[in-house]
């Protein structure tokens, strides 16, 4: 069974600084996806960034980038130039690559990291 | 943009009541999911459905059932609500194409008294 571990329950960062959130996972699969989702206070969960395991290049989305280390099963999220709107719960999640009907797209989540951006 | 809606943001029910949580998506997605979110536990999958009338158990299906009679609608049913089912419930949907991403609804915070 796959597991996802986020070892930092809470973190804080000053506005405009850079912060890195950690995530490790355990799987015997070779093809899979990794995600970081953001859940702002009282607001909807949204996708921040996605990484396909077969791609060696780290994914980036504006101020958000990942450090994907497949052999180490590590998937950290770096937020550059932190903004007050980045304050949220961040969840790391794993999904097996789709193979057959009936095993489509189940996400396995870590327990989350609560990030506070301070002015 | 994909829109996933849930019938209620807040719900208060009594122990033993039958509770229906409704989820609707507007993007013709084949796959729909129900998660439960609890502090310190993250999100845990209750049930999912990959087609109309098809359903599969997730990690914590006990005490829950689901219904998917139409493609756009996925219902979570608590047959006899208990206090340990007080939680945030999140619905999500995902297509079967190349865009691998689950889209989430706003959540229903259920309190069982």
Tab-separated table of C-alpha atoms in Angstrom:
chain	number	residue	atom	x	y	z
A	1	UNK	CA	0.000	0.000	0.000
A	2	UNK	CA	1.101	3.517	-0.700
A	3	UNK	CA	1.709	6.028	2.077
A	4	UNK	CA	2.440	9.738	2.064
A	5	UNK	CA	4.210	11.462	4.944
A	6	UNK	CA	4.378	15.172	5.667
A	7	UNK	CA	6.641	15.604	8.661
A	8	UNK	CA	5.945	19.306	9.311
A	9	UNK	CA	2.471	19.844	10.825
A	10	UNK	CA	2.960	23.624	10.905
A	11	UNK	CA	5.337	26.125	9.370
A	12	UNK	CA	5.580	29.858	9.151
A	13	UNK	CA	7.437	32.199	6.825
A	14	UNK	CA	7.845	35.935	6.469
A	15	UNK	CA	6.268	37.618	3.500
A	16	UNK	CA	8.595	37.683	0.461
A	17	UNK	CA	10.773	34.888	1.883
A	18	UNK	CA	11.126	31.346	0.545
A	19	UNK	CA	9.801	28.250	2.284
A	20	UNK	CA	10.075	24.536	1.537
A	21	UNK	CA	7.479	21.981	2.556
A	22	UNK	CA	8.584	18.360	2.818
A	23	UNK	CA	6.868	15.225	1.587
A	24	UNK	CA	8.006	11.635	1.369
A	25	UNK	CA	6.086	8.695	0.029
A	26	UNK	CA	6.342	4.964	-0.160
A	27	UNK	CA	5.336	2.901	-3.179
A	28	UNK	CA	6.418	-0.061	-5.244
A	29	UNK	CA	4.880	1.480	-8.365
A	30	UNK	CA	7.092	2.833	-11.120
A	31	UNK	CA	4.542	5.057	-12.843
A	32	UNK	CA	2.574	7.513	-10.756
A	33	UNK	CA	1.693	11.150	-10.185
A	34	UNK	CA	2.465	13.418	-7.278
A	35	UNK	CA	0.529	16.526	-6.356
A	36	UNK	CA	0.539	19.453	-4.009
A	37	UNK	CA	-2.918	20.760	-3.146
A	38	UNK	CA	-3.660	23.985	-1.295
A	39	UNK	CA	-6.644	24.515	0.993
A	40	UNK	CA	-6.990	28.156	2.135
A	41	UNK	CA	-8.972	28.799	5.332
A	42	UNK	CA	-12.673	28.112	4.685
A	43	UNK	CA	-12.060	27.834	0.969
A	44	UNK	CA	-11.937	25.175	-1.689
A	45	UNK	CA	-9.054	22.750	-2.229
A	46	UNK	CA	-7.134	23.620	-5.382
A	47	UNK	CA	-4.244	22.046	-7.240
A	48	UNK	CA	-0.925	23.848	-6.887
A	49	UNK	CA	1.380	21.644	-8.917
A	50	UNK	CA	1.602	18.172	-10.451
A	51	UNK	CA	4.562	15.935	-11.256
A	52	UNK	CA	4.585	12.814	-13.416
A	53	UNK	CA	7.044	10.258	-12.087
A	54	UNK	CA	8.427	9.431	-15.520
A	55	UNK	CA	9.513	13.040	-16.032
A	56	UNK	CA	12.921	13.837	-14.632
A	57	UNK	CA	12.440	17.578	-14.898
A	58	UNK	CA	10.984	19.210	-11.811
A	59	UNK	CA	7.612	20.865	-12.327
A	60	UNK	CA	7.256	24.617	-11.818
A	61	UNK	CA	4.219	26.909	-11.687
A	62	UNK	CA	5.169	30.548	-11.262
A	63	UNK	CA	6.395	30.930	-7.647
A	64	UNK	CA	5.854	27.244	-6.890
A	65	UNK	CA	8.370	24.540	-7.758
A	66	UNK	CA	9.083	21.014	-6.642
A	67	UNK	CA	12.185	19.003	-5.922
A	68	UNK	CA	11.309	15.496	-7.062
A	69	UNK	CA	13.782	12.824	-6.023
A	70	UNK	CA	12.389	9.529	-7.312
A	71	UNK	CA	15.011	7.250	-5.833
A	72	UNK	CA	14.657	8.874	-2.429
A	73	UNK	CA	10.854	9.012	-2.791
A	74	UNK	CA	10.869	12.655	-1.860
A	75	UNK	CA	8.678	15.433	-3.251
A	76	UNK	CA	9.168	18.819	-1.624
A	77	UNK	CA	7.389	22.062	-2.515
A	78	UNK	CA	9.241	25.360	-2.636
A	79	UNK	CA	7.293	28.597	-2.465
A	80	UNK	CA	9.306	31.636	-3.487
A	81	UNK	CA	8.435	35.240	-2.668
A	82	UNK	CA	5.762	34.104	-0.195
A	83	UNK	CA	2.559	36.135	-0.167
A	84	UNK	CA	-0.133	36.512	2.478
A	85	UNK	CA	-2.508	34.642	0.173
A	86	UNK	CA	-0.283	31.580	0.406
A	87	UNK	CA	-1.497	31.031	3.965
A	88	UNK	CA	-3.247	27.645	3.793
A	89	UNK	CA	-3.091	23.934	4.509
A	90	UNK	CA	-0.906	22.201	1.966
A	91	UNK	CA	-1.420	18.557	1.169
A	92	UNK	CA	0.959	16.279	-0.657
A	93	UNK	CA	-0.813	13.496	-2.556
A	94	UNK	CA	0.027	10.387	-4.576
A	95	UNK	CA	-1.898	8.754	-7.413
A	96	UNK	CA	-1.067	5.530	-9.195
A	97	UNK	CA	-0.882	5.727	-12.941
A	98	UNK	CA	-4.192	4.694	-14.461
A	99	UNK	CA	-4.165	1.117	-15.618
A	100	UNK	CA	-7.567	-0.465	-15.753
A	101	UNK	CA	-11.148	0.626	-15.274
A	102	UNK	CA	-12.029	0.499	-11.615
A	103	UNK	CA	-8.733	1.787	-10.314
A	104	UNK	CA	-9.022	5.286	-11.561
A	105	UNK	CA	-7.367	8.127	-9.874
A	106	UNK	CA	-7.534	7.486	-6.159
A	107	UNK	CA	-5.517	10.100	-4.314
A	108	UNK	CA	-3.591	9.178	-1.191
A	109	UNK	CA	-3.004	12.227	0.952
A	110	UNK	CA	-0.503	13.181	3.581
A	111	UNK	CA	-1.788	14.718	6.810
A	112	UNK	CA	-1.026	18.234	5.673
A	113	UNK	CA	1.206	21.155	6.608
A	114	UNK	CA	-0.357	24.355	7.888
A	115	UNK	CA	1.580	27.267	6.432
A	116	UNK	CA	1.269	30.759	7.850
A	117	UNK	CA	2.736	33.694	5.963
A	118	UNK	CA	3.464	36.587	8.298
A	119	UNK	CA	3.571	40.248	7.223
B	1	UNK	CA	-13.752	25.915	-15.492
B	2	UNK	CA	-14.785	22.738	-13.733
B	3	UNK	CA	-17.378	23.270	-11.080
B	4	UNK	CA	-18.084	20.812	-8.284
B	5	UNK	CA	-20.901	21.756	-5.954
B	6	UNK	CA	-22.097	20.209	-2.724
B	7	UNK	CA	-25.640	20.553	-1.457
B	8	UNK	CA	-24.812	22.079	1.925
B	9	UNK	CA	-21.851	23.884	3.484
B	10	UNK	CA	-23.014	23.136	7.027
B	11	UNK	CA	-25.313	20.409	8.274
B	12	UNK	CA	-26.425	19.446	11.781
B	13	UNK	CA	-28.107	16.083	12.325
B	14	UNK	CA	-29.087	13.898	15.245
B	15	UNK	CA	-27.707	10.468	16.056
B	16	UNK	CA	-29.583	7.765	14.167
B	17	UNK	CA	-30.818	10.021	11.378
B	18	UNK	CA	-30.322	9.084	7.735
B	19	UNK	CA	-28.175	11.727	6.068
B	20	UNK	CA	-27.719	12.462	2.373
B	21	UNK	CA	-24.804	14.497	1.073
B	22	UNK	CA	-25.093	15.458	-2.584
B	23	UNK	CA	-22.358	16.324	-5.040
B	24	UNK	CA	-22.786	17.569	-8.604
B	25	UNK	CA	-20.119	18.234	-11.243
B	26	UNK	CA	-20.614	19.967	-14.551
B	27	UNK	CA	-17.708	18.660	-16.621
B	28	UNK	CA	-18.973	15.243	-17.676
B	29	UNK	CA	-16.312	13.534	-15.559
B	30	UNK	CA	-16.412	9.763	-15.282
B	31	UNK	CA	-14.786	9.558	-11.854
B	32	UNK	CA	-16.186	10.932	-8.620
B	33	UNK	CA	-14.928	10.599	-5.070
B	34	UNK	CA	-16.005	11.160	-1.486
B	35	UNK	CA	-13.382	11.996	1.128
B	36	UNK	CA	-13.548	12.661	4.811
B	37	UNK	CA	-11.216	15.318	6.257
B	38	UNK	CA	-10.287	15.337	9.944
B	39	UNK	CA	-7.624	17.454	11.682
B	40	UNK	CA	-4.313	15.627	11.886
B	41	UNK	CA	-5.530	12.820	9.631
B	42	UNK	CA	-5.605	14.513	6.244
B	43	UNK	CA	-8.146	13.311	3.690
B	44	UNK	CA	-9.293	9.718	3.630
B	45	UNK	CA	-11.206	8.121	0.773
B	46	UNK	CA	-14.648	6.778	1.650
B	47	UNK	CA	-15.981	5.636	-1.740
B	48	UNK	CA	-15.408	6.366	-5.382
B	49	UNK	CA	-17.244	5.767	-8.622
B	50	UNK	CA	-15.779	5.430	-12.107
B	51	UNK	CA	-19.080	5.237	-13.989
B	52	UNK	CA	-22.821	5.453	-13.499
B	53	UNK	CA	-24.028	2.795	-11.072
B	54	UNK	CA	-20.432	1.674	-10.431
B	55	UNK	CA	-18.867	2.140	-7.029
B	56	UNK	CA	-15.871	0.927	-5.109
B	57	UNK	CA	-14.959	1.102	-1.449
B	58	UNK	CA	-12.166	3.339	-0.342
B	59	UNK	CA	-10.190	3.163	2.862
B	60	UNK	CA	-12.987	3.924	5.350
B	61	UNK	CA	-16.348	2.793	3.902
B	62	UNK	CA	-17.878	1.509	7.148
B	63	UNK	CA	-21.073	3.325	8.052
B	64	UNK	CA	-21.423	4.876	4.598
B	65	UNK	CA	-22.999	4.006	1.277
B	66	UNK	CA	-23.120	5.827	-2.059
B	67	UNK	CA	-25.349	6.207	-5.064
B	68	UNK	CA	-24.540	7.247	-8.629
B	69	UNK	CA	-27.660	7.143	-10.772
B	70	UNK	CA	-26.570	9.941	-13.103
B	71	UNK	CA	-23.108	10.781	-14.345
B	72	UNK	CA	-23.049	14.259	-12.859
B	73	UNK	CA	-24.305	13.351	-9.389
B	74	UNK	CA	-22.693	11.308	-6.615
B	75	UNK	CA	-24.429	10.954	-3.279
B	76	UNK	CA	-22.989	9.914	0.056
B	77	UNK	CA	-25.422	8.311	2.489
B	78	UNK	CA	-25.048	7.865	6.213
B	79	UNK	CA	-27.643	5.205	6.972
B	80	UNK	CA	-27.695	5.917	10.708
B	81	UNK	CA	-25.558	8.886	11.652
B	82	UNK	CA	-23.276	8.590	14.658
B	83	UNK	CA	-21.267	11.193	16.541
B	84	UNK	CA	-17.984	9.784	15.206
B	85	UNK	CA	-19.125	10.764	11.726
B	86	UNK	CA	-18.909	14.434	12.635
B	87	UNK	CA	-16.412	15.683	10.071
B	88	UNK	CA	-15.753	17.679	6.904
B	89	UNK	CA	-16.826	15.795	3.773
B	90	UNK	CA	-15.243	16.651	0.434
B	91	UNK	CA	-16.430	15.555	-2.981
B	92	UNK	CA	-14.143	15.494	-6.012
B	93	UNK	CA	-14.362	14.628	-9.672
B	94	UNK	CA	-11.856	13.764	-12.366
B	95	UNK	CA	-12.044	13.006	-16.062
B	96	UNK	CA	-10.491	9.974	-17.715
B	97	UNK	CA	-8.480	11.940	-20.250
B	98	UNK	CA	-4.939	13.206	-20.179
B	99	UNK	CA	-5.609	15.907	-17.595
B	100	UNK	CA	-4.892	14.077	-14.388
B	101	UNK	CA	-6.353	16.262	-11.673
B	102	UNK	CA	-9.102	15.949	-9.110
B	103	UNK	CA	-11.381	18.951	-8.737
B	104	UNK	CA	-12.865	19.472	-5.304
B	105	UNK	CA	-16.140	20.839	-4.049
B	106	UNK	CA	-16.319	23.362	-1.189
B	107	UNK	CA	-17.005	20.685	1.426
B	108	UNK	CA	-19.854	19.949	3.827
B	109	UNK	CA	-19.169	20.307	7.516
B	110	UNK	CA	-21.426	17.748	9.181
B	111	UNK	CA	-22.107	17.776	12.903
B	112	UNK	CA	-23.912	14.812	14.434
B	113	UNK	CA	-25.350	15.503	17.879
